[in-house]
Amino acid sequence: MQGGQVAVEGSVLRLASVLTPSKPKFFPSLTKVVGTLGPNSRSVEVIEACLEAGMSVARFDFSWLDENYHQETLDNLRVAVKNVKRLCAVMLDTMGPALQVCNKSGNPIEMMAGNHVTITPDVTREPSAEILPVNYSGLANAVIKGDTIFVGQYLFTGIETTSIWLEVLETRGKDILCLVKNSATLLGSIFTMHASQVHIDLPTLTDVDRQAISNWGSRNKVDFISLSYTRHVEDVRELRAFIKAQNLHETQIFAKVETVEGLRHFDEILEEADGIILSRGNLGIDLPPEKVFLFQKSAIHRCNMIGKPAIITRVVDSMTANLRPTRAEATDVANAVLDGADGILLGPETLRGMYPIEAIKTVGRICAEAEVVCNQSLQFKRVAKHVGEPMSHAESVASSAVHTATKVKAAMIIVFTSSGGAARLIAKYRPSVPVFAVVIPRLSTNSLKWTFTGSSQARQLLGVRGVYPILASPNVATSGGSSEESGLKLALNHGKTMGLLKPNDQVVVFQKIGDSSVVKIVVFQDQLYS
């Protein structure tokens, strides 16, 4: 197991440094924040505030509500993006083989510890303290005596007090008799059910998911699809083939690992996916609590070593109803950053929470503080050792760019890219300064028309730690030898506008010349780039 370490330890990290006010920064953090949009975060005004607070990716959870609802929210996001002039990526989160209890009446259900309750696949039954109908007929064949089943709205609301734990006593045909382990009141119209470490014989990519992707996802050209309940590498391959058939050739797949099955096949899943989401909501149910941190550290390390984004979920659940996180939650966010997480995903905190904007700001501030004490040198050495020798030319130049930026105390790194690959390669070595990726559009054609690509590639970089994309105009792509100069001026002016650059600051530039990539140092002079 590998984990992050702080750069300063012992007496060096004195109390005075803790009491010193944090310096304001344009970027809330190098670590990205994914916000789930919903009832409390779907108006144009709130989305604008979320973007300005630091949200880089907007997540749309298709485990609830319909396409029309999500389309209205996405339309509002597009208006907000134009108003605040900031890029934001769009992530479609699939429902997957989720088990649900539908409580149509919405009446509270009082569950008492020590009582018995029967789980049945007969969904015509009304949920009560004695009967819980679930939308899966094969559960009785999958569980055995002593298994644990979780029921409640925790995964929707982040509030554990409205959830119960059940112990399987016996199965009776398709029904399951359970012992209620704790007293609680089940609230809401839908309860999630999760059987710990039990294989659910349902497809990972459901018919509901296929419809959502082929309609909503295809129409809106989503940047990411988060594949819920990814259990095997074949799940990712199946989705890859499906989205290509929907003409979503540029859409990236983030495998959402949230069960022991996914954990067992993690390395194969990581190899095939474009990124990983460690969904600790379900993982915390499927795994014993004391094992969750072990998997988190190991999984993030694996992602870091091959340069694929790792995003962590369920970090400040208490902020669904409170203005401040708990001390444990704040520490948890910081430790995720020290471990090497690329991003933090907020679910209930922004979806239904009372303080979506404050949650984004708070997480961003915690991440920024943790980044100050990250041991960048150690992380650099780990990645370089894992890559081994001889390095490829691209890998060598990318690592040199990061090493040079550290040595000369550069204010930022600028990289020119069309696919985003060069920016990801630099981010793999975890620079301690922002990476401005100037995305140069490419002219492509199909049987119908000529088009420029680049907007999706730029937004997808918003899921990578420390990378801030700037989409160049098509004129830059067609300006021949002056394209790099135009892009450099664009990036430097952007850095100046955002307060990141001042005269005589040094900037490391990663660019291609012919078939080779080179690193050079530019000294920023205000009058030259105004």
XYZ file of C-alpha atoms in Angstrom:
530
model
C 0.000 0.000 0.000
C 1.216 3.450 -0.876
C 0.006 6.777 0.450
C 0.878 10.437 0.270
C 3.136 12.144 2.772
C 3.443 15.723 3.886
C 6.517 17.658 2.803
C 7.191 19.125 6.218
C 7.106 17.116 9.399
C 7.836 17.340 13.095
C 9.074 20.645 14.469
C 9.146 22.205 10.993
C 5.350 22.265 10.866
C 4.908 24.706 13.726
C 1.730 25.989 15.302
C 2.356 29.406 13.749
C 1.932 27.985 10.257
C -1.438 26.555 11.262
C -2.612 29.890 12.653
C -1.391 31.903 9.657
C -4.340 32.868 7.416
C -4.434 31.090 4.080
C -3.332 33.175 1.126
C -6.156 33.814 -1.329
C -5.701 32.028 -4.645
C -7.540 32.281 -7.926
C -7.760 28.524 -8.148
C -9.498 27.088 -5.080
C -7.284 24.024 -5.495
C -5.372 21.917 -7.985
C -7.659 19.062 -6.977
C -10.858 19.158 -9.010
C -14.389 19.303 -7.564
C -17.278 17.424 -9.195
C -20.709 18.712 -8.200
C -23.961 16.766 -8.608
C -26.727 19.042 -9.843
C -30.276 18.604 -8.590
C -33.138 20.184 -6.644
C -30.974 22.565 -4.614
C -28.396 23.304 -7.296
C -30.106 23.561 -10.677
C -31.029 27.222 -11.051
C -28.817 29.399 -13.234
C -27.884 31.596 -10.266
C -26.818 28.709 -8.032
C -24.903 26.979 -10.822
C -23.053 30.234 -11.556
C -22.049 30.420 -7.895
C -20.961 26.755 -7.948
C -18.744 27.402 -10.969
C -17.178 30.450 -9.344
C -16.684 28.454 -6.148
C -14.588 25.900 -8.039
C -16.856 23.258 -9.613
C -15.120 21.841 -12.697
C -17.429 18.944 -13.596
C -21.227 18.799 -13.340
C -22.621 15.340 -12.619
C -26.108 14.252 -13.662
C -27.351 11.272 -11.645
C -29.685 9.116 -13.756
C -30.634 6.835 -10.871
C -33.535 9.211 -10.265
C -35.874 11.564 -12.187
C -36.268 11.686 -15.967
C -34.430 13.046 -18.987
C -36.599 16.164 -19.210
C -35.630 17.176 -15.677
C -31.922 16.659 -16.368
C -32.198 18.471 -19.704
C -33.630 21.560 -18.011
C -30.757 21.469 -15.529
C -28.169 21.073 -18.294
C -29.687 23.970 -20.231
C -29.309 26.099 -17.102
C -25.686 24.948 -16.781
C -24.961 26.103 -20.326
C -26.394 29.527 -19.589
C -24.342 29.742 -16.386
C -21.147 28.712 -18.205
C -21.616 31.533 -20.714
C -22.400 34.052 -17.997
C -19.308 33.344 -15.870
C -17.084 32.437 -18.843
C -15.757 29.194 -17.379
C -15.588 25.727 -18.878
C -17.462 22.909 -17.165
C -17.505 19.248 -18.151
C -20.694 17.153 -18.152
C -20.813 13.707 -16.551
C -23.697 11.245 -16.995
C -23.875 8.837 -14.043
C -25.654 5.576 -14.870
C -28.101 3.830 -12.568
C -26.607 0.352 -12.930
C -28.012 -2.731 -11.187
C -29.273 -0.753 -8.196
C -31.749 -2.443 -5.871
C -34.591 -0.166 -4.804
C -37.675 -0.271 -2.607
C -40.406 1.963 -3.986
C -42.490 3.665 -1.289
C -45.230 5.218 -3.434
C -47.242 6.529 -0.498
C -44.207 8.335 0.918
C -45.354 7.471 4.443
C -42.591 7.088 7.068
C -41.868 3.492 8.070
C -40.870 2.918 11.687
C -38.398 0.046 12.041
C -37.569 -1.326 15.481
C -34.435 -3.248 16.430
C -35.185 -6.908 17.158
C -38.245 -7.106 14.903
C -38.508 -9.233 11.784
C -39.127 -7.950 8.252
C -39.627 -9.850 4.980
C -37.986 -8.774 1.730
C -40.095 -9.812 -1.268
C -39.853 -9.343 -5.051
C -43.614 -8.716 -5.177
C -43.531 -4.998 -5.996
C -47.326 -4.781 -5.823
C -47.032 -4.932 -2.030
C -47.028 -1.723 -0.011
C -43.804 -1.214 2.007
C -44.268 -1.429 5.771
C -42.416 -2.385 8.927
C -43.234 -6.030 8.093
C -42.654 -6.142 4.327
C -40.130 -4.511 1.949
C -40.735 -5.169 -1.795
C -37.561 -4.928 -3.925
C -37.189 -4.672 -7.709
C -35.138 -7.875 -8.078
C -36.539 -11.416 -8.069
C -33.210 -13.194 -7.640
C -32.094 -11.797 -4.287
C -33.246 -14.851 -2.295
C -31.036 -17.066 -4.470
C -28.011 -14.831 -3.888
C -28.022 -14.430 -0.097
C -27.415 -16.925 2.689
C -28.086 -16.937 6.421
C -25.974 -14.320 8.218
C -25.586 -11.961 5.234
C -26.003 -8.224 5.842
C -28.487 -6.069 3.905
C -28.613 -2.286 4.061
C -31.832 -0.335 3.389
C -32.357 3.417 3.428
C -31.774 6.793 1.804
C -28.144 7.277 2.840
C -26.884 7.028 -0.734
C -29.359 9.741 -1.779
C -29.205 12.063 1.210
C -25.963 11.322 3.024
C -27.934 10.972 6.251
C -27.343 7.580 7.868
C -30.013 7.972 10.574
C -32.782 7.107 8.106
C -31.267 3.703 7.270
C -31.408 0.217 8.714
C -29.184 -2.826 8.764
C -30.732 -6.256 8.363
C -29.390 -9.744 9.039
C -30.626 -12.596 6.846
C -32.272 -15.296 8.966
C -33.637 -17.576 6.233
C -35.066 -17.646 2.720
C -38.596 -18.810 1.912
C -38.909 -19.300 -1.824
C -38.299 -15.857 -3.304
C -38.798 -14.126 0.050
C -36.110 -13.370 2.648
C -36.804 -13.206 6.396
C -34.513 -10.702 8.136
C -33.750 -9.443 11.630
C -33.775 -5.651 12.059
C -30.481 -4.698 13.712
C -31.163 -1.031 14.555
C -34.128 1.252 15.117
C -34.718 3.943 12.480
C -37.417 5.611 10.413
C -37.289 4.982 6.670
C -38.166 8.241 4.907
C -38.779 9.146 1.277
C -40.286 7.614 -1.843
C -37.317 5.380 -2.748
C -35.009 3.372 -0.494
C -31.727 1.926 -1.713
C -31.062 -1.715 -0.842
C -27.565 -3.146 -0.820
C -26.590 -6.717 0.066
C -22.993 -6.726 1.316
C -20.566 -8.771 -0.803
C -23.402 -10.478 -2.676
C -23.320 -10.902 -6.460
C -26.387 -9.381 -8.099
C -27.111 -11.179 -11.363
C -28.161 -8.085 -13.295
C -26.306 -6.354 -16.157
C -24.056 -3.458 -15.208
C -25.307 -1.482 -18.213
C -29.081 -1.743 -17.881
C -31.753 -1.027 -20.488
C -32.573 2.162 -18.593
C -28.932 3.245 -18.870
C -28.790 2.434 -22.582
C -31.829 4.579 -23.207
C -30.432 7.483 -21.173
C -27.126 7.351 -23.056
C -28.621 6.902 -26.539
C -31.089 9.747 -25.995
C -29.840 12.307 -23.490
C -26.139 11.453 -23.594
C -25.896 11.308 -27.368
C -27.961 14.452 -27.896
C -25.797 16.441 -25.495
C -22.427 14.898 -26.441
C -21.526 14.264 -22.788
C -17.858 14.440 -21.823
C -17.861 11.593 -19.286
C -19.995 8.586 -18.461
C -19.655 7.277 -14.930
C -20.370 3.544 -15.076
C -21.998 2.633 -11.761
C -21.289 -0.741 -10.147
C -18.400 -1.600 -12.479
C -17.522 -5.182 -11.560
C -15.420 -6.534 -14.436
C -13.335 -5.175 -17.289
C -15.986 -6.531 -19.666
C -18.416 -3.946 -18.210
C -16.185 -1.126 -19.454
C -15.664 -2.763 -22.844
C -19.389 -3.245 -23.289
C -20.055 0.424 -22.554
C -17.199 1.477 -24.864
C -18.708 -0.456 -27.756
C -22.170 0.913 -27.017
C -21.173 4.587 -26.904
C -19.228 4.259 -30.147
C -22.403 2.933 -31.741
C -24.132 6.089 -30.447
C -21.511 8.281 -32.151
C -19.995 9.255 -28.799
C -16.437 8.612 -29.970
C -14.893 11.289 -27.762
C -16.775 10.481 -24.535
C -14.571 9.112 -21.753
C -15.543 6.341 -19.332
C -14.962 6.624 -15.584
C -15.447 3.235 -13.963
C -17.256 3.579 -10.673
C -15.852 0.940 -8.325
C -18.180 0.390 -5.393
C -18.305 -3.336 -4.611
C -15.938 -6.096 -3.568
C -16.372 -7.573 -7.059
C -14.993 -4.402 -8.584
C -12.186 -4.369 -6.031
C -11.121 -7.900 -7.007
C -10.885 -6.925 -10.676
C -9.569 -3.405 -10.101
C -6.328 -3.632 -12.091
C -8.059 -4.910 -15.227
C -10.794 -2.271 -14.908
C -8.200 0.487 -14.464
C -6.356 -0.631 -17.588
C -9.485 -0.286 -19.745
C -11.191 2.761 -18.207
C -10.217 6.407 -18.753
C -10.511 7.136 -15.035
C -11.764 5.703 -11.743
C -14.381 6.877 -9.260
C -14.016 5.277 -5.840
C -17.637 5.278 -4.708
C -17.217 5.048 -0.966
C -20.965 5.140 -0.292
C -21.462 1.551 -1.403
C -17.867 0.547 -0.639
C -18.455 1.548 2.970
C -21.395 -0.845 3.038
C -19.768 -3.688 1.106
C -16.491 -3.556 3.032
C -15.876 -3.539 6.786
C -15.297 0.124 7.803
C -11.705 -0.540 8.830
C -10.862 -1.787 5.314
C -12.108 1.180 3.269
C -9.006 3.344 3.742
C -6.735 0.476 2.662
C -8.496 0.142 -0.657
C -8.620 3.909 -1.149
C -4.874 4.338 -0.709
C -3.992 1.319 -2.839
C -6.406 2.249 -5.642
C -5.310 5.888 -5.814
C -1.664 4.820 -5.923
C -2.362 2.510 -8.860
C -4.153 5.314 -10.707
C -1.310 7.756 -10.030
C 1.360 5.394 -11.317
C -0.220 5.056 -14.765
C -1.528 8.610 -14.939
C -5.282 8.040 -14.872
C -7.592 10.265 -12.792
C -8.892 9.009 -9.451
C -11.956 10.677 -7.954
C -13.185 10.135 -4.384
C -16.827 10.336 -3.275
C -18.703 10.831 0.017
C -16.437 13.236 1.845
C -18.548 15.887 3.608
C -21.932 14.195 4.039
C -22.741 16.277 7.108
C -22.821 19.376 4.903
C -26.123 18.222 3.432
C -27.663 19.864 6.493
C -24.807 21.829 8.094
C -22.727 24.819 7.081
C -19.457 23.213 8.210
C -18.104 19.670 7.866
C -17.087 17.607 10.853
C -13.445 17.593 11.888
C -13.159 13.992 10.709
C -14.578 14.898 7.298
C -12.187 17.814 6.848
C -9.270 15.536 7.694
C -10.622 12.893 5.324
C -10.644 15.352 2.406
C -7.072 16.409 3.153
C -5.899 12.811 3.384
C -7.482 12.018 0.004
C -5.417 14.850 -1.484
C -2.255 13.614 0.223
C -2.997 10.126 -1.111
C -3.034 11.577 -4.646
C -6.709 11.999 -5.570
C -7.359 14.002 -8.746
C -10.823 15.057 -7.709
C -13.510 15.074 -5.038
C -17.072 14.214 -6.034
C -19.905 15.814 -4.085
C -23.197 13.912 -4.250
C -25.922 14.646 -1.692
C -23.904 17.647 -0.515
C -24.775 19.576 -3.687
C -27.701 17.540 -5.037
C -30.085 17.947 -2.113
C -27.911 19.694 0.452
C -28.827 23.035 1.968
C -25.386 24.537 1.276
C -24.155 23.397 -2.171
C -22.016 26.484 -2.809
C -20.444 26.421 0.647
C -19.708 22.696 0.275
C -17.749 23.326 -2.934
C -15.863 26.258 -1.408
C -15.051 24.352 1.781
C -13.764 21.275 -0.035
C -11.689 23.501 -2.327
C -10.079 25.297 0.613
C -9.237 22.035 2.375
C -7.721 20.630 -0.820
C -5.645 23.786 -1.344
C -4.237 23.605 2.198
C -3.340 19.932 1.763
C -1.634 20.630 -1.563
C 0.716 23.110 0.127
C 2.245 20.324 2.218
C 2.106 17.516 -0.363
C 5.482 15.865 -0.846
C 5.684 16.541 -4.584
C 9.276 15.355 -4.777
C 8.400 11.945 -3.339
C 5.439 11.532 -5.686
C 7.613 12.503 -8.663
C 10.197 9.884 -7.741
C 7.548 7.193 -7.293
C 6.066 7.793 -10.725
C 9.496 7.961 -12.398
C 10.538 4.706 -10.708
C 7.336 3.008 -11.805
C 7.812 4.146 -15.420
C 11.379 2.834 -15.350
C 14.136 3.244 -17.907
C 14.529 3.845 -20.721
C 11.653 6.356 -20.746
C 9.821 7.161 -23.952
C 10.656 10.571 -25.429
C 7.245 12.006 -24.488
C 7.496 10.676 -20.919
C 11.021 12.021 -20.552
C 10.122 15.517 -21.738
C 6.938 15.666 -19.637
C 8.808 14.681 -16.478
C 11.528 17.190 -17.355
C 8.914 19.950 -17.615
C 7.708 19.237 -14.091
C 11.236 18.881 -12.717
C 12.272 22.170 -14.346
C 9.206 23.990 -13.003
C 10.138 22.877 -9.496
C 13.808 23.863 -9.843
C 13.182 27.369 -11.186
C 10.100 27.943 -9.003
C 7.966 28.575 -12.069
C 4.569 30.195 -11.612
C 2.901 27.816 -14.056
C 3.432 25.293 -16.836
C 2.005 25.831 -20.320
C 1.435 22.873 -22.625
C 0.090 22.768 -26.176
C -2.115 19.806 -26.998
C -4.888 18.664 -29.311
C -5.914 15.386 -27.714
C -5.110 16.354 -24.114
C -2.504 13.589 -23.881
C 0.470 15.880 -23.292
C -1.320 17.676 -20.441
C -2.238 14.366 -18.797
C 1.345 13.197 -19.077
C 2.595 16.298 -17.281
C -0.134 15.974 -14.618
C 1.000 12.398 -13.998
C 4.166 13.805 -12.378
C 2.061 15.911 -10.000
C 3.440 19.450 -10.506
C 2.826 21.825 -7.609
C 1.810 24.669 -9.961
C -1.154 24.965 -12.359
C -0.809 23.467 -15.830
C -2.417 25.657 -18.478
C -3.311 23.376 -21.390
C -3.817 25.290 -24.619
C -6.047 22.944 -26.595
C -5.509 23.473 -30.331
C -8.614 22.499 -32.352
C -8.213 19.916 -35.081
C -9.984 20.039 -38.420
C -11.758 16.753 -39.073
C -14.281 15.528 -41.563
C -16.942 12.918 -41.986
C -19.115 12.099 -44.966
C -21.282 15.154 -44.324
C -19.153 18.106 -43.222
C -15.878 19.538 -41.951
C -15.738 20.291 -38.233
C -13.249 21.415 -35.597
C -12.682 19.183 -32.574
C -11.229 20.370 -29.290
C -14.043 21.526 -27.038
C -14.663 18.064 -25.591
C -10.921 17.413 -25.177
C -10.608 20.700 -23.295
C -13.510 19.978 -20.935
C -12.253 16.457 -20.232
C -9.030 17.929 -18.834
C -11.184 19.432 -16.075
C -11.176 15.957 -14.517
C -7.363 15.906 -14.191
C -5.571 17.327 -11.168
C -3.894 20.673 -11.729
C -4.802 21.035 -15.419
C -6.749 24.106 -16.529
C -7.677 24.003 -20.219
C -7.864 26.983 -22.552
C -9.634 26.279 -25.829
C -7.836 28.136 -28.631
C -9.852 29.519 -31.512
C -9.867 27.635 -34.841
C -7.743 30.501 -36.221
C -4.852 29.332 -34.050
C -5.126 25.847 -35.538
C -4.845 27.191 -39.087
C -2.240 29.890 -38.506
C 0.715 27.692 -39.341
C 4.011 28.571 -37.660
C 2.453 31.306 -35.551
C 0.051 28.937 -33.775
C 2.381 28.275 -30.842
C 3.141 31.972 -30.424
C -0.571 32.856 -30.493
C -1.342 30.095 -27.991
C 1.470 31.176 -25.686
C 0.207 34.762 -25.683
C -3.301 33.474 -24.948
C -2.118 31.415 -21.966
C 0.105 34.143 -20.519
C -2.623 36.753 -20.793
C -5.012 34.337 -19.096
C -2.525 33.782 -16.272
C -2.036 37.523 -15.900
C -5.792 38.200 -15.848
C -6.289 35.598 -13.141
C -3.532 37.052 -10.969
C -1.182 34.093 -11.348
C 1.557 35.952 -13.207
C 3.531 39.072 -12.439
C 6.477 40.591 -14.314
C 9.680 38.486 -14.270
C 7.838 35.307 -13.259
C 9.219 32.231 -14.988
C 6.951 29.931 -16.964
C 7.840 26.464 -18.241
C 6.526 25.759 -21.742
C 6.075 22.242 -23.140
C 5.662 22.281 -26.918
C 6.191 20.214 -30.044
C 8.672 21.269 -32.681
C 8.436 19.026 -35.697
C 8.248 15.444 -34.494
C 9.899 16.186 -31.144
C 8.737 17.687 -27.863
C 10.846 20.252 -26.013
C 10.779 22.195 -22.750
C 11.771 25.840 -22.526
C 11.588 28.617 -19.931
C 9.841 31.895 -20.670
C 10.224 34.987 -18.474
C 6.926 36.817 -18.336
C 7.170 40.497 -19.248
C 3.879 42.304 -18.976
C 4.456 44.694 -21.859
C 5.259 41.868 -24.279
C 2.003 40.002 -23.719
C -0.548 42.741 -23.217
